[in-house]
Each structure stands twice: as C-alpha cells, then as structure tokens.
PDB file of N, CA and C in Angstrom:
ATOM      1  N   UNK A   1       8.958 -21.066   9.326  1.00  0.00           N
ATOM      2  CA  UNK A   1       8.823 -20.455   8.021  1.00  0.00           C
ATOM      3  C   UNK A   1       9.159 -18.967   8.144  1.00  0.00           C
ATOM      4  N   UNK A   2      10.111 -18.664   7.330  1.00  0.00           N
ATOM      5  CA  UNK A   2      10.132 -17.463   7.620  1.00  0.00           C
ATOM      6  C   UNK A   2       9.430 -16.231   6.200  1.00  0.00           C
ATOM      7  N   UNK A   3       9.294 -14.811   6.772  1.00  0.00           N
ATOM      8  CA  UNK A   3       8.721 -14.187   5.394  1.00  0.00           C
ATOM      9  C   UNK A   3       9.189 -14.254   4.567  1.00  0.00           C
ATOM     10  N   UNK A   4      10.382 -14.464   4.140  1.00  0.00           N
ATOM     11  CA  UNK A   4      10.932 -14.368   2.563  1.00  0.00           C
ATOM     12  C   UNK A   4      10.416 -16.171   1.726  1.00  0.00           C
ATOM     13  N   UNK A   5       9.663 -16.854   2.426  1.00  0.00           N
ATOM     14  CA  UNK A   5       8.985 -17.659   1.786  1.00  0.00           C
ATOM     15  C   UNK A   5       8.147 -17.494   1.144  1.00  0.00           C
ATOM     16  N   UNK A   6       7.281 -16.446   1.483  1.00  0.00           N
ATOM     17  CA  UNK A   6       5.739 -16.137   1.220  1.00  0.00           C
ATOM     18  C   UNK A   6       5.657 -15.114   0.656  1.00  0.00           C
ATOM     19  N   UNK A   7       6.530 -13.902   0.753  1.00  0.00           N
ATOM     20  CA  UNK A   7       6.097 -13.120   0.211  1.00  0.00           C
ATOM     21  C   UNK A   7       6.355 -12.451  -1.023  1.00  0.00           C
ATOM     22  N   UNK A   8       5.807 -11.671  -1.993  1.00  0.00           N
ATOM     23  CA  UNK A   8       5.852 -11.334  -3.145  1.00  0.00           C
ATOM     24  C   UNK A   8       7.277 -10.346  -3.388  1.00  0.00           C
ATOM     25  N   UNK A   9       7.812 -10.248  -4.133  1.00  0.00           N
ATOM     26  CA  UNK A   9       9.311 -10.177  -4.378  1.00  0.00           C
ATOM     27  C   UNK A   9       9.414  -8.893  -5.946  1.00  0.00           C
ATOM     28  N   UNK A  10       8.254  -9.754  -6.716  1.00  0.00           N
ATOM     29  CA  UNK A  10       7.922  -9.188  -7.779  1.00  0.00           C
ATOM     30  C   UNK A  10       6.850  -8.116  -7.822  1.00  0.00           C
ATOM     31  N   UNK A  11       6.555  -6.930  -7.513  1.00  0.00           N
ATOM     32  CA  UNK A  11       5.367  -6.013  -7.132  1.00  0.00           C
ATOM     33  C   UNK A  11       5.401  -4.925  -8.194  1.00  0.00           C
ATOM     34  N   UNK A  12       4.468  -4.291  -8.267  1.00  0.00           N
ATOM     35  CA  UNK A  12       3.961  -2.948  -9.047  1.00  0.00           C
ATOM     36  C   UNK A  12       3.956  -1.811  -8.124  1.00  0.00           C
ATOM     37  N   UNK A  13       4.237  -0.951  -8.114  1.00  0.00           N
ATOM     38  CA  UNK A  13       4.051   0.489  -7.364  1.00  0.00           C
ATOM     39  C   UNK A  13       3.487   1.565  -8.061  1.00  0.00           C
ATOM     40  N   UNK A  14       3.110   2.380  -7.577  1.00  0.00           N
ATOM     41  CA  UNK A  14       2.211   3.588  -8.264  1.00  0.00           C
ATOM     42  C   UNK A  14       3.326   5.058  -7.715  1.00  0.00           C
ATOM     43  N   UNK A  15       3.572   5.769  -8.422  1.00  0.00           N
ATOM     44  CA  UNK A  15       3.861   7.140  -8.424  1.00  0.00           C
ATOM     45  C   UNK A  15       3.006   8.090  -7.328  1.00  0.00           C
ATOM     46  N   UNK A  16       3.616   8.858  -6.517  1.00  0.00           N
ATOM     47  CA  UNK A  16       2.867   9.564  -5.544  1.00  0.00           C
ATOM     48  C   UNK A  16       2.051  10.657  -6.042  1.00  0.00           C
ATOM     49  N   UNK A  17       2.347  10.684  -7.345  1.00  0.00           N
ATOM     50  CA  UNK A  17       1.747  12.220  -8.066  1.00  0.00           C
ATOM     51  C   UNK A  17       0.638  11.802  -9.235  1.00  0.00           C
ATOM     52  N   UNK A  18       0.349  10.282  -9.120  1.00  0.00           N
ATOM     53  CA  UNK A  18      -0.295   9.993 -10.009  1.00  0.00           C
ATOM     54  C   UNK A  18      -2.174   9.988  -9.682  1.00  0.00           C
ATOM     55  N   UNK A  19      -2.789  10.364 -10.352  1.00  0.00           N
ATOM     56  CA  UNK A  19      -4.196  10.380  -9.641  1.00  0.00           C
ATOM     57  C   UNK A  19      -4.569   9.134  -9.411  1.00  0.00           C
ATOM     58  N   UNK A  20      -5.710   9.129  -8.258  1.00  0.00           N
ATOM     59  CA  UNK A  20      -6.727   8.293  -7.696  1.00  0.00           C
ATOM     60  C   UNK A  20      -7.213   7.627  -9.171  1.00  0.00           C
ATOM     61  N   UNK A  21      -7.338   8.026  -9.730  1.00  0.00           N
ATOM     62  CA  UNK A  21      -8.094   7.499 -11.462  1.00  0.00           C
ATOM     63  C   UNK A  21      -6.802   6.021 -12.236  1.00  0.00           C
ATOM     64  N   UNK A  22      -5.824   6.617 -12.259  1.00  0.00           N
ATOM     65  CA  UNK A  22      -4.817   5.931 -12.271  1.00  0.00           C
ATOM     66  C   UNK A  22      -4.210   4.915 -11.091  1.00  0.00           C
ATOM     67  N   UNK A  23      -4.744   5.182 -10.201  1.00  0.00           N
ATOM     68  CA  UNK A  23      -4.068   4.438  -9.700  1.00  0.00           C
ATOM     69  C   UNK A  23      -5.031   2.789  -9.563  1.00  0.00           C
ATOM     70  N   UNK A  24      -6.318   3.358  -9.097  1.00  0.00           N
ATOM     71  CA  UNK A  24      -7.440   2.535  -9.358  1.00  0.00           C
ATOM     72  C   UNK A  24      -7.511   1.375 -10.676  1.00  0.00           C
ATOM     73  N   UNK A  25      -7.089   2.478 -12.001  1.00  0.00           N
ATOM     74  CA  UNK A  25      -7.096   1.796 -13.212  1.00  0.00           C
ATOM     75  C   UNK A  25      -5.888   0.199 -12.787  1.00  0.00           C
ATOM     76  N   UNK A  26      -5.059   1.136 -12.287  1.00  0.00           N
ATOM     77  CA  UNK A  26      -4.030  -0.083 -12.151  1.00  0.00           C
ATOM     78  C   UNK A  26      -3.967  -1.305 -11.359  1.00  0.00           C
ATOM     79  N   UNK A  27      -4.807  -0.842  -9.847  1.00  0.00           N
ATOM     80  CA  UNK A  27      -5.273  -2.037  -9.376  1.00  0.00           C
ATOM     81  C   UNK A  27      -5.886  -2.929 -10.043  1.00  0.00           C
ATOM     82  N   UNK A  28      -6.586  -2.737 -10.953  1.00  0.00           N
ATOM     83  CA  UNK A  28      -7.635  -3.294 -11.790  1.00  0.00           C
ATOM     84  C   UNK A  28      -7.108  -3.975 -12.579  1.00  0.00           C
ATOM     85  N   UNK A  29      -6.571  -3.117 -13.447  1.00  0.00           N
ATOM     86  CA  UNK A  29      -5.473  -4.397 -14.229  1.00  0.00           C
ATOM     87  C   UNK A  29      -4.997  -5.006 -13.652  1.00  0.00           C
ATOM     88  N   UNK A  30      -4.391  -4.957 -12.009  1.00  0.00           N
ATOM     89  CA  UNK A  30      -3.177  -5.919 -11.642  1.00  0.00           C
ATOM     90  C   UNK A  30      -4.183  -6.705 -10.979  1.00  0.00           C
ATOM     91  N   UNK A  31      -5.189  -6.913 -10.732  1.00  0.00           N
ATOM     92  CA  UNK A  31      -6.245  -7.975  -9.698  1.00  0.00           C
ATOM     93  C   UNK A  31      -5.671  -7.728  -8.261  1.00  0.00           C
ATOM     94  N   UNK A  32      -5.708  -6.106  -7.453  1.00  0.00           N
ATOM     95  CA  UNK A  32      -5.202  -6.185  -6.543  1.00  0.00           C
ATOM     96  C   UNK A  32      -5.705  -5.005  -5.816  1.00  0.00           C
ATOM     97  N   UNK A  33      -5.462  -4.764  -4.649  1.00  0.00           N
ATOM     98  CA  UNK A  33      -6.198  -3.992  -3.827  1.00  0.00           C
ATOM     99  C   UNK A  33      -5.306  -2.700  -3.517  1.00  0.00           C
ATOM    100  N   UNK A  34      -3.971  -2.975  -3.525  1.00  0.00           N
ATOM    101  CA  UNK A  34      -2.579  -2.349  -2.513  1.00  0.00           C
ATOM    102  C   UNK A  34      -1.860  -2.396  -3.142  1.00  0.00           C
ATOM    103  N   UNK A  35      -1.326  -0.926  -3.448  1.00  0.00           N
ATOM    104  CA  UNK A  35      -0.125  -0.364  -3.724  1.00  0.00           C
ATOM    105  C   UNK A  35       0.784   0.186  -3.371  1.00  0.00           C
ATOM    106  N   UNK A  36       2.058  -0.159  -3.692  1.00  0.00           N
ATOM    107  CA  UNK A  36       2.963   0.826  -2.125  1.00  0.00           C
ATOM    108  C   UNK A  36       3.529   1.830  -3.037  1.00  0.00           C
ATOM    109  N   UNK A  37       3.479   2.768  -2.484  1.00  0.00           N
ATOM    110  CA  UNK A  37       3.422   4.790  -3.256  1.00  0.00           C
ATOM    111  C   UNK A  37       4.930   4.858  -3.475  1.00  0.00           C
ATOM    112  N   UNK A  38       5.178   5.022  -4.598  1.00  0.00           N
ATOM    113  CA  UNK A  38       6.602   5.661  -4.587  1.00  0.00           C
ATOM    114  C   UNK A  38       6.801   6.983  -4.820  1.00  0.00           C
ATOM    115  N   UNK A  39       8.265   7.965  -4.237  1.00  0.00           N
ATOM    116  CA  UNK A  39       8.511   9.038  -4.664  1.00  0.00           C
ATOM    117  C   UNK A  39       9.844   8.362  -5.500  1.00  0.00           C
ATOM    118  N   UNK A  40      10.265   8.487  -6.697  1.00  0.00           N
ATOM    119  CA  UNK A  40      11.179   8.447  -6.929  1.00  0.00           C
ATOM    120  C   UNK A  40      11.030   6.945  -7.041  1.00  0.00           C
ATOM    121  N   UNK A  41      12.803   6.883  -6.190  1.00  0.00           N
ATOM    122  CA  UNK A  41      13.347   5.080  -6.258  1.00  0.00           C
ATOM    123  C   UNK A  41      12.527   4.767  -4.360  1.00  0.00           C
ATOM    124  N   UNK A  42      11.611   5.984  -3.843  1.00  0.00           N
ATOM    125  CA  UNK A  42      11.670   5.532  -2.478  1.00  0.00           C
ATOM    126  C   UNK A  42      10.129   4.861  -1.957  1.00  0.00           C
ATOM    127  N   UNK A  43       9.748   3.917  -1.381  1.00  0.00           N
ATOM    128  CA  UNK A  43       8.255   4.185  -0.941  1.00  0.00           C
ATOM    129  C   UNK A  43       8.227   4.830   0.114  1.00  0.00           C
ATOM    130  N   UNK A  44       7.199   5.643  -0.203  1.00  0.00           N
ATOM    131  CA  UNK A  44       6.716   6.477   0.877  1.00  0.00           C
ATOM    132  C   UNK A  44       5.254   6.252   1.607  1.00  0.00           C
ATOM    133  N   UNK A  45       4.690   5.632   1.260  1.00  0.00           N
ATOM    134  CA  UNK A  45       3.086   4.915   1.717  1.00  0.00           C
ATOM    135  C   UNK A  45       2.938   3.948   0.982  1.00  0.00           C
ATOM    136  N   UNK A  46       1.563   3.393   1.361  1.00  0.00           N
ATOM    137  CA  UNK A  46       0.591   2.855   0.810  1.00  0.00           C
ATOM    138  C   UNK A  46      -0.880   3.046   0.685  1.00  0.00           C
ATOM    139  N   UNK A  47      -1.247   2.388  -0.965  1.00  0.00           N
ATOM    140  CA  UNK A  47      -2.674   2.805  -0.811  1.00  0.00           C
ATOM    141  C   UNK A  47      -3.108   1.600  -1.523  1.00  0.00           C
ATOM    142  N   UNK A  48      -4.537   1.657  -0.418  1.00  0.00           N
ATOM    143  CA  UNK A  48      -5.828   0.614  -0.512  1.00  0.00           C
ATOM    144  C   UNK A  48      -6.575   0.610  -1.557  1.00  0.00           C
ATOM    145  N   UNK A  49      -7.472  -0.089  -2.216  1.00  0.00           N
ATOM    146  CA  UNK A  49      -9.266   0.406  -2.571  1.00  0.00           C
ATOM    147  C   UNK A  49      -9.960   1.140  -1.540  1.00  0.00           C
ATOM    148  N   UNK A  50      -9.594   0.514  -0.528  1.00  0.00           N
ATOM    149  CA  UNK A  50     -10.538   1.110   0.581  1.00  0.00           C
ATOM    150  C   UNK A  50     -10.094   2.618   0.453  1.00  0.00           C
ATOM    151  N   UNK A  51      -9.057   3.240   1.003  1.00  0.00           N
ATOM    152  CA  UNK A  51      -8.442   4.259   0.722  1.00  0.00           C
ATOM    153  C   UNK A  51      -9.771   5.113  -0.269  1.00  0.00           C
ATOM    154  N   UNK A  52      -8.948   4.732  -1.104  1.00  0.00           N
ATOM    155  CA  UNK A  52     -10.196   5.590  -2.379  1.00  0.00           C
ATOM    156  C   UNK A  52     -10.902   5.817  -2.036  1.00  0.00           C
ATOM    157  N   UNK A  53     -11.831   4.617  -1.628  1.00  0.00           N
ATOM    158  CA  UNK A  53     -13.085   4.965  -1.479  1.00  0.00           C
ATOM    159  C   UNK A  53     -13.652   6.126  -0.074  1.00  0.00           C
ATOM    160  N   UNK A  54     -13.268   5.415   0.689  1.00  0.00           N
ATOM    161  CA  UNK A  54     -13.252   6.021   2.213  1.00  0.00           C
ATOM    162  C   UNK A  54     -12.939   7.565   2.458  1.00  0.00           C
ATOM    163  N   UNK A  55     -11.583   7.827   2.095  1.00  0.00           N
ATOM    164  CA  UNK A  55     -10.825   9.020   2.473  1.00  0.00           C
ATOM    165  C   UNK A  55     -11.224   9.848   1.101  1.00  0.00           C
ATOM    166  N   UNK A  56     -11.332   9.074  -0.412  1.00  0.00           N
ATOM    167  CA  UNK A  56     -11.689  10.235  -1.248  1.00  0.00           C
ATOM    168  C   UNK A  56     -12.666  10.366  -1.780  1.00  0.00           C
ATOM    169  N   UNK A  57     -13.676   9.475  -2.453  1.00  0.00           N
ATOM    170  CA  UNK A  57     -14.709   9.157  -3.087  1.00  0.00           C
ATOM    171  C   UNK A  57     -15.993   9.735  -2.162  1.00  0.00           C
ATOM    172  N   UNK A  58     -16.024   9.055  -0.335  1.00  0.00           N
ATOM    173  CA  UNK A  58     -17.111   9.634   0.103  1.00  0.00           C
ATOM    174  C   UNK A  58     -16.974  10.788   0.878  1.00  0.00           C
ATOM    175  N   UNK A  59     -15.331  11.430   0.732  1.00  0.00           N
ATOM    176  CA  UNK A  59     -15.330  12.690   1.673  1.00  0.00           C
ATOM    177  C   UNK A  59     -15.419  13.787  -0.202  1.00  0.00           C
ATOM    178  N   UNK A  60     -15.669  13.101  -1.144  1.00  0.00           N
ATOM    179  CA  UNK A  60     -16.325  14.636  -2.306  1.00  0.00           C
ATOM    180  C   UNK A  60     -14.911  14.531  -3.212  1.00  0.00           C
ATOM    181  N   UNK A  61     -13.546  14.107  -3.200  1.00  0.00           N
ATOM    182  CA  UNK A  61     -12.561  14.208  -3.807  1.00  0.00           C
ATOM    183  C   UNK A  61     -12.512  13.953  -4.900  1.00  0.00           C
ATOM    184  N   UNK A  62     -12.487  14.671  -6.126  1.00  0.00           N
ATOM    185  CA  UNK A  62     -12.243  14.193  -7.611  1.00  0.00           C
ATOM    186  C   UNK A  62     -11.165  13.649  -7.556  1.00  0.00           C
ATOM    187  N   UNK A  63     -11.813  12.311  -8.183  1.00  0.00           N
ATOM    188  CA  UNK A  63     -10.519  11.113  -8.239  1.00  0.00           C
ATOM    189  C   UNK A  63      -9.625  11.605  -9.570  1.00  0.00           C
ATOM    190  N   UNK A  64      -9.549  12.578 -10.244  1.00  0.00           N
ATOM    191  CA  UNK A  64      -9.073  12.538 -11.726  1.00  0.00           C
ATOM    192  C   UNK A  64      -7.448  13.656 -11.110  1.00  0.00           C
ATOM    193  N   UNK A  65      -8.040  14.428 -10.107  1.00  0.00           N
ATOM    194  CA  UNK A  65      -7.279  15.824 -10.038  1.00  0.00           C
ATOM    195  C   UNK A  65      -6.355  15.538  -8.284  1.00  0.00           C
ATOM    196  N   UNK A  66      -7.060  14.419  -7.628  1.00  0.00           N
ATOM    197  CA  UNK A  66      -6.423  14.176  -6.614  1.00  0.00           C
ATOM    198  C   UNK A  66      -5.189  13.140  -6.736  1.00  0.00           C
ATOM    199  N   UNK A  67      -4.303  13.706  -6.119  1.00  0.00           N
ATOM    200  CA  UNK A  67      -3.007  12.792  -6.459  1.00  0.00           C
ATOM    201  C   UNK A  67      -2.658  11.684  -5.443  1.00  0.00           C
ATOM    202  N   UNK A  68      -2.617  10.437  -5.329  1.00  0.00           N
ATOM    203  CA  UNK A  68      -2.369   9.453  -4.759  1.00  0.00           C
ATOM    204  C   UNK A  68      -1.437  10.003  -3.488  1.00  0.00           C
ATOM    205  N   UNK A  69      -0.561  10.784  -3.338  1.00  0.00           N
ATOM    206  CA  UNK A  69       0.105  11.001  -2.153  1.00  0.00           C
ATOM    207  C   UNK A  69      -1.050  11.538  -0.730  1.00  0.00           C
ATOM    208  N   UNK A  70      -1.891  12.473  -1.508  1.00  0.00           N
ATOM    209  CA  UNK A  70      -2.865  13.220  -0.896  1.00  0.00           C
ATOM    210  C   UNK A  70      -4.175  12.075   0.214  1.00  0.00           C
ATOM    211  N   UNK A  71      -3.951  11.025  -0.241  1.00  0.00           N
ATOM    212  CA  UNK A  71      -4.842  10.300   0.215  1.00  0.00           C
ATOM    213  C   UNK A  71      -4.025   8.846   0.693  1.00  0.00           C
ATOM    214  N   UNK A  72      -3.173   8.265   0.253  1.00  0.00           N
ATOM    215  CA  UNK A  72      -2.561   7.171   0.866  1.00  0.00           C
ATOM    216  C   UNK A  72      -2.158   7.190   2.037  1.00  0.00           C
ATOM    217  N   UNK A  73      -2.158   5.970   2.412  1.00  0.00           N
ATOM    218  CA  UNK A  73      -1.283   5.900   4.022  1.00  0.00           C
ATOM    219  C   UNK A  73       0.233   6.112   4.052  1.00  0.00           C
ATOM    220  N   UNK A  74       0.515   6.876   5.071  1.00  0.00           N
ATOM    221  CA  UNK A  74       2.150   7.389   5.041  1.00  0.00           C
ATOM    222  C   UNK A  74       3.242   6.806   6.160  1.00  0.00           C
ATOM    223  N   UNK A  75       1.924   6.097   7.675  1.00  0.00           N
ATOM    224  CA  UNK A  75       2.807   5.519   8.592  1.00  0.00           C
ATOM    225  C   UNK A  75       3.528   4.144   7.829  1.00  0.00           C
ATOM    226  N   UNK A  76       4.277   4.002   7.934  1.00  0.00           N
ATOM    227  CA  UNK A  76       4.708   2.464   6.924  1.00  0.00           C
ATOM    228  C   UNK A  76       5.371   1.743   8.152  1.00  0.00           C
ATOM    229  N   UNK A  77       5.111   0.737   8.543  1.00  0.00           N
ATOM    230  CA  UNK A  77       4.953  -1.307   9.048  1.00  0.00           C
ATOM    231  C   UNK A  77       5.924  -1.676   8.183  1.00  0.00           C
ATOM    232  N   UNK A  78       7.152  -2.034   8.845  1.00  0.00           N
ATOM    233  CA  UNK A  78       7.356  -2.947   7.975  1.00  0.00           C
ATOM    234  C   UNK A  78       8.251  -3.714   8.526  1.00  0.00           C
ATOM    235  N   UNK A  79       8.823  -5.005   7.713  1.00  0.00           N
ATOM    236  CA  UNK A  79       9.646  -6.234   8.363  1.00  0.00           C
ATOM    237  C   UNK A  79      10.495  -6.249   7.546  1.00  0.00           C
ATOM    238  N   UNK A  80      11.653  -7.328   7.885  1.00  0.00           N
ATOM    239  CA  UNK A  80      12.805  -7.646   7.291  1.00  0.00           C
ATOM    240  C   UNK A  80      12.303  -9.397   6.534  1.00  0.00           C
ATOM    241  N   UNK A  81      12.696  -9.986   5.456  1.00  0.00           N
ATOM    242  CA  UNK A  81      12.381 -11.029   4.971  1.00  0.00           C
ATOM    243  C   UNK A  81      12.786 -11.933   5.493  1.00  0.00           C
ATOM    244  N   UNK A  82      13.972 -11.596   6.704  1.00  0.00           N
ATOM    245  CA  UNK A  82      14.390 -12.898   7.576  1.00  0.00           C
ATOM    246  C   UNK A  82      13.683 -13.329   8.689  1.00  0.00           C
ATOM    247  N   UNK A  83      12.435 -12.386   9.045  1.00  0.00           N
ATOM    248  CA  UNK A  83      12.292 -12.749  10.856  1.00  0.00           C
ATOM    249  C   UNK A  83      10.986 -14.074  10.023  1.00  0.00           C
ATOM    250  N   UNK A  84      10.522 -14.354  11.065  1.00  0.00           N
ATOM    251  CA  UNK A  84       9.696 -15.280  10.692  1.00  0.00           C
ATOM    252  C   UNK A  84       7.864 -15.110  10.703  1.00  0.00           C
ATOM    253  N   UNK A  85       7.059 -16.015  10.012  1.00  0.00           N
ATOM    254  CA  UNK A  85       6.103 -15.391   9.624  1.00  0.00           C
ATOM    255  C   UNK A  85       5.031 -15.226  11.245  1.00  0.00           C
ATOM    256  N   UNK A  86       5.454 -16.118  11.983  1.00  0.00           N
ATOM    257  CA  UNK A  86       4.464 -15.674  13.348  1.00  0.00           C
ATOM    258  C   UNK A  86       4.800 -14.203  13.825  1.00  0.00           C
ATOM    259  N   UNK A  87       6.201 -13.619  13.947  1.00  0.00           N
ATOM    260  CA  UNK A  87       6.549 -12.572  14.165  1.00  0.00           C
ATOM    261  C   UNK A  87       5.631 -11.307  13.448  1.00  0.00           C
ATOM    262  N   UNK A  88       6.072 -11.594  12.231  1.00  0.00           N
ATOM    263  CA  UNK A  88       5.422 -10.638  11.165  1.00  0.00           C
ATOM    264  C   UNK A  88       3.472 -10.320  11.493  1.00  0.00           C
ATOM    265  N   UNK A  89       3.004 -11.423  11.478  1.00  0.00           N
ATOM    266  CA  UNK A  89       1.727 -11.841  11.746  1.00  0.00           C
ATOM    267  C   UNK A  89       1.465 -11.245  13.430  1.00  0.00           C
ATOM    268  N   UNK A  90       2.412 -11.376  14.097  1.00  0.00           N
ATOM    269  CA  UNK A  90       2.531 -10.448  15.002  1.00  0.00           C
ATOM    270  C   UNK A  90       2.442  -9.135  15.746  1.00  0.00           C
ATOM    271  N   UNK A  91       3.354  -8.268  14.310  1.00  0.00           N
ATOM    272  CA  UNK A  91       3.382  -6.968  14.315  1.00  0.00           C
ATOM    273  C   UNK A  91       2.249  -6.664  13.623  1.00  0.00           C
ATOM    274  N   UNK A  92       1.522  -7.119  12.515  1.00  0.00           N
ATOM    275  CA  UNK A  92       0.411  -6.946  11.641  1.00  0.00           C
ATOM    276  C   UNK A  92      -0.554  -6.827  12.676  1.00  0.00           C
ATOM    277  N   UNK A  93      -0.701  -7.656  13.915  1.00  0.00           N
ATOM    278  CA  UNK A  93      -1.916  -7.653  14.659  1.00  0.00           C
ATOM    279  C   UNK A  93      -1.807  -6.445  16.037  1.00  0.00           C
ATOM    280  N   UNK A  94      -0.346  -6.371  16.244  1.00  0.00           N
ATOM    281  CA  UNK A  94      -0.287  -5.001  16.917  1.00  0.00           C
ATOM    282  C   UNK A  94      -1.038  -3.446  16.144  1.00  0.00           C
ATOM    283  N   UNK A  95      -0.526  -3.615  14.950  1.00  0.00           N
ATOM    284  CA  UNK A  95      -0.625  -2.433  14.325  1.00  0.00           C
ATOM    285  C   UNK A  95      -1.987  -2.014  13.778  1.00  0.00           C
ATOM    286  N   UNK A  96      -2.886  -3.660  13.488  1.00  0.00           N
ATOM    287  CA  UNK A  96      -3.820  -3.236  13.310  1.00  0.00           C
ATOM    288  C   UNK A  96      -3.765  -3.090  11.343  1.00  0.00           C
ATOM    289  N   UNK A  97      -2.686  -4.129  11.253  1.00  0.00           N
ATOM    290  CA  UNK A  97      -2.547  -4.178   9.439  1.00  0.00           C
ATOM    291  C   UNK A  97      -3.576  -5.710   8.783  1.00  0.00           C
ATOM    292  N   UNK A  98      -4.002  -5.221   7.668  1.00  0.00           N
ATOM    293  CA  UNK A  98      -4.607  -6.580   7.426  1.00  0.00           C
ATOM    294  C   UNK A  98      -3.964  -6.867   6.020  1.00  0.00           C
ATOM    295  N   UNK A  99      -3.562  -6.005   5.653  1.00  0.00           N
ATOM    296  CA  UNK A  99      -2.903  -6.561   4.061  1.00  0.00           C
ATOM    297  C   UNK A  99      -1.192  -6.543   4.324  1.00  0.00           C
TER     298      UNK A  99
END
C-alpha cells in the first residue's frame, strides 16, 4: 500500500499571520487537530492543539495578538505519495511524528 492511498489530498491550511484565536476557531470547525501553516502559496510549518496549548496558552501568550507562525512547528517531515506506507510509518517513528 502505498501513501497516496490513505492520505488526505483535500486539506485546509491556516495563514502564518493569522492568530492562535483563528486558527483554533478553525480547527474546530474543521473537527481537527493540525494545520499545515502557509506563507503565501508555500507551507512553512505546522500547527497542533497541542501547540496552542503547550507553547502558548501555558507559557502566558495572548492567543488573539499571537500569530500562528510565532508558535507552530517549522522543522517539516515529509514524504512523497509514492513510497509506501511502512516506509512513511517509518520515518514518522524516527522523527518522533504522531500526526
């Protein structure tokens, strides 16, 4: 099986300049945890719930005035849709990725 079986094709992204408030709102609407950050047409990170909470909520960060770039993850993991899903599941467990 390879990843382009499984994985989502159709996604939502959030703006890097958009606040923690917004971006949250949007998980919410979308029933989802993870967003991958765009600048532009590019991603440049990703961000969690956890995120939020962790890096901004319990280190004091106003979620209204803090901008999603400021707090998302910036190393980016990633695969090609051809290798296959043990591979992928692979690198996820090197890296220490769970979503």
């Amino acid at each position: 099986m390879r990843v382009s079986d499984i994985m989502t094709s159709d996604f939502q992204t959030v703006e890097a300049t958009n606040s923690l408030t917004d971006a949250a709102r949007m998980m919410r609407s979308l029933n989802t945890g993870f967003l991958p950050v765009r600048e532009g047409k590019d991603i440049v990170g990703v961000l969690t719930d956890r995120d939020i909470v962790i890096r901004a909520l319990a280190e004091g960060f106003d979620p209204d005035s803090t901008m999603v770039k400021d707090i998302a993850s910036h190393d980016i993991v990633y695969c090609y849709e051809d290798i296959s899903v043990e591979e992928a599941a692979r690198m996820m467990e090197e890296h220490q990725i769970r979503r």
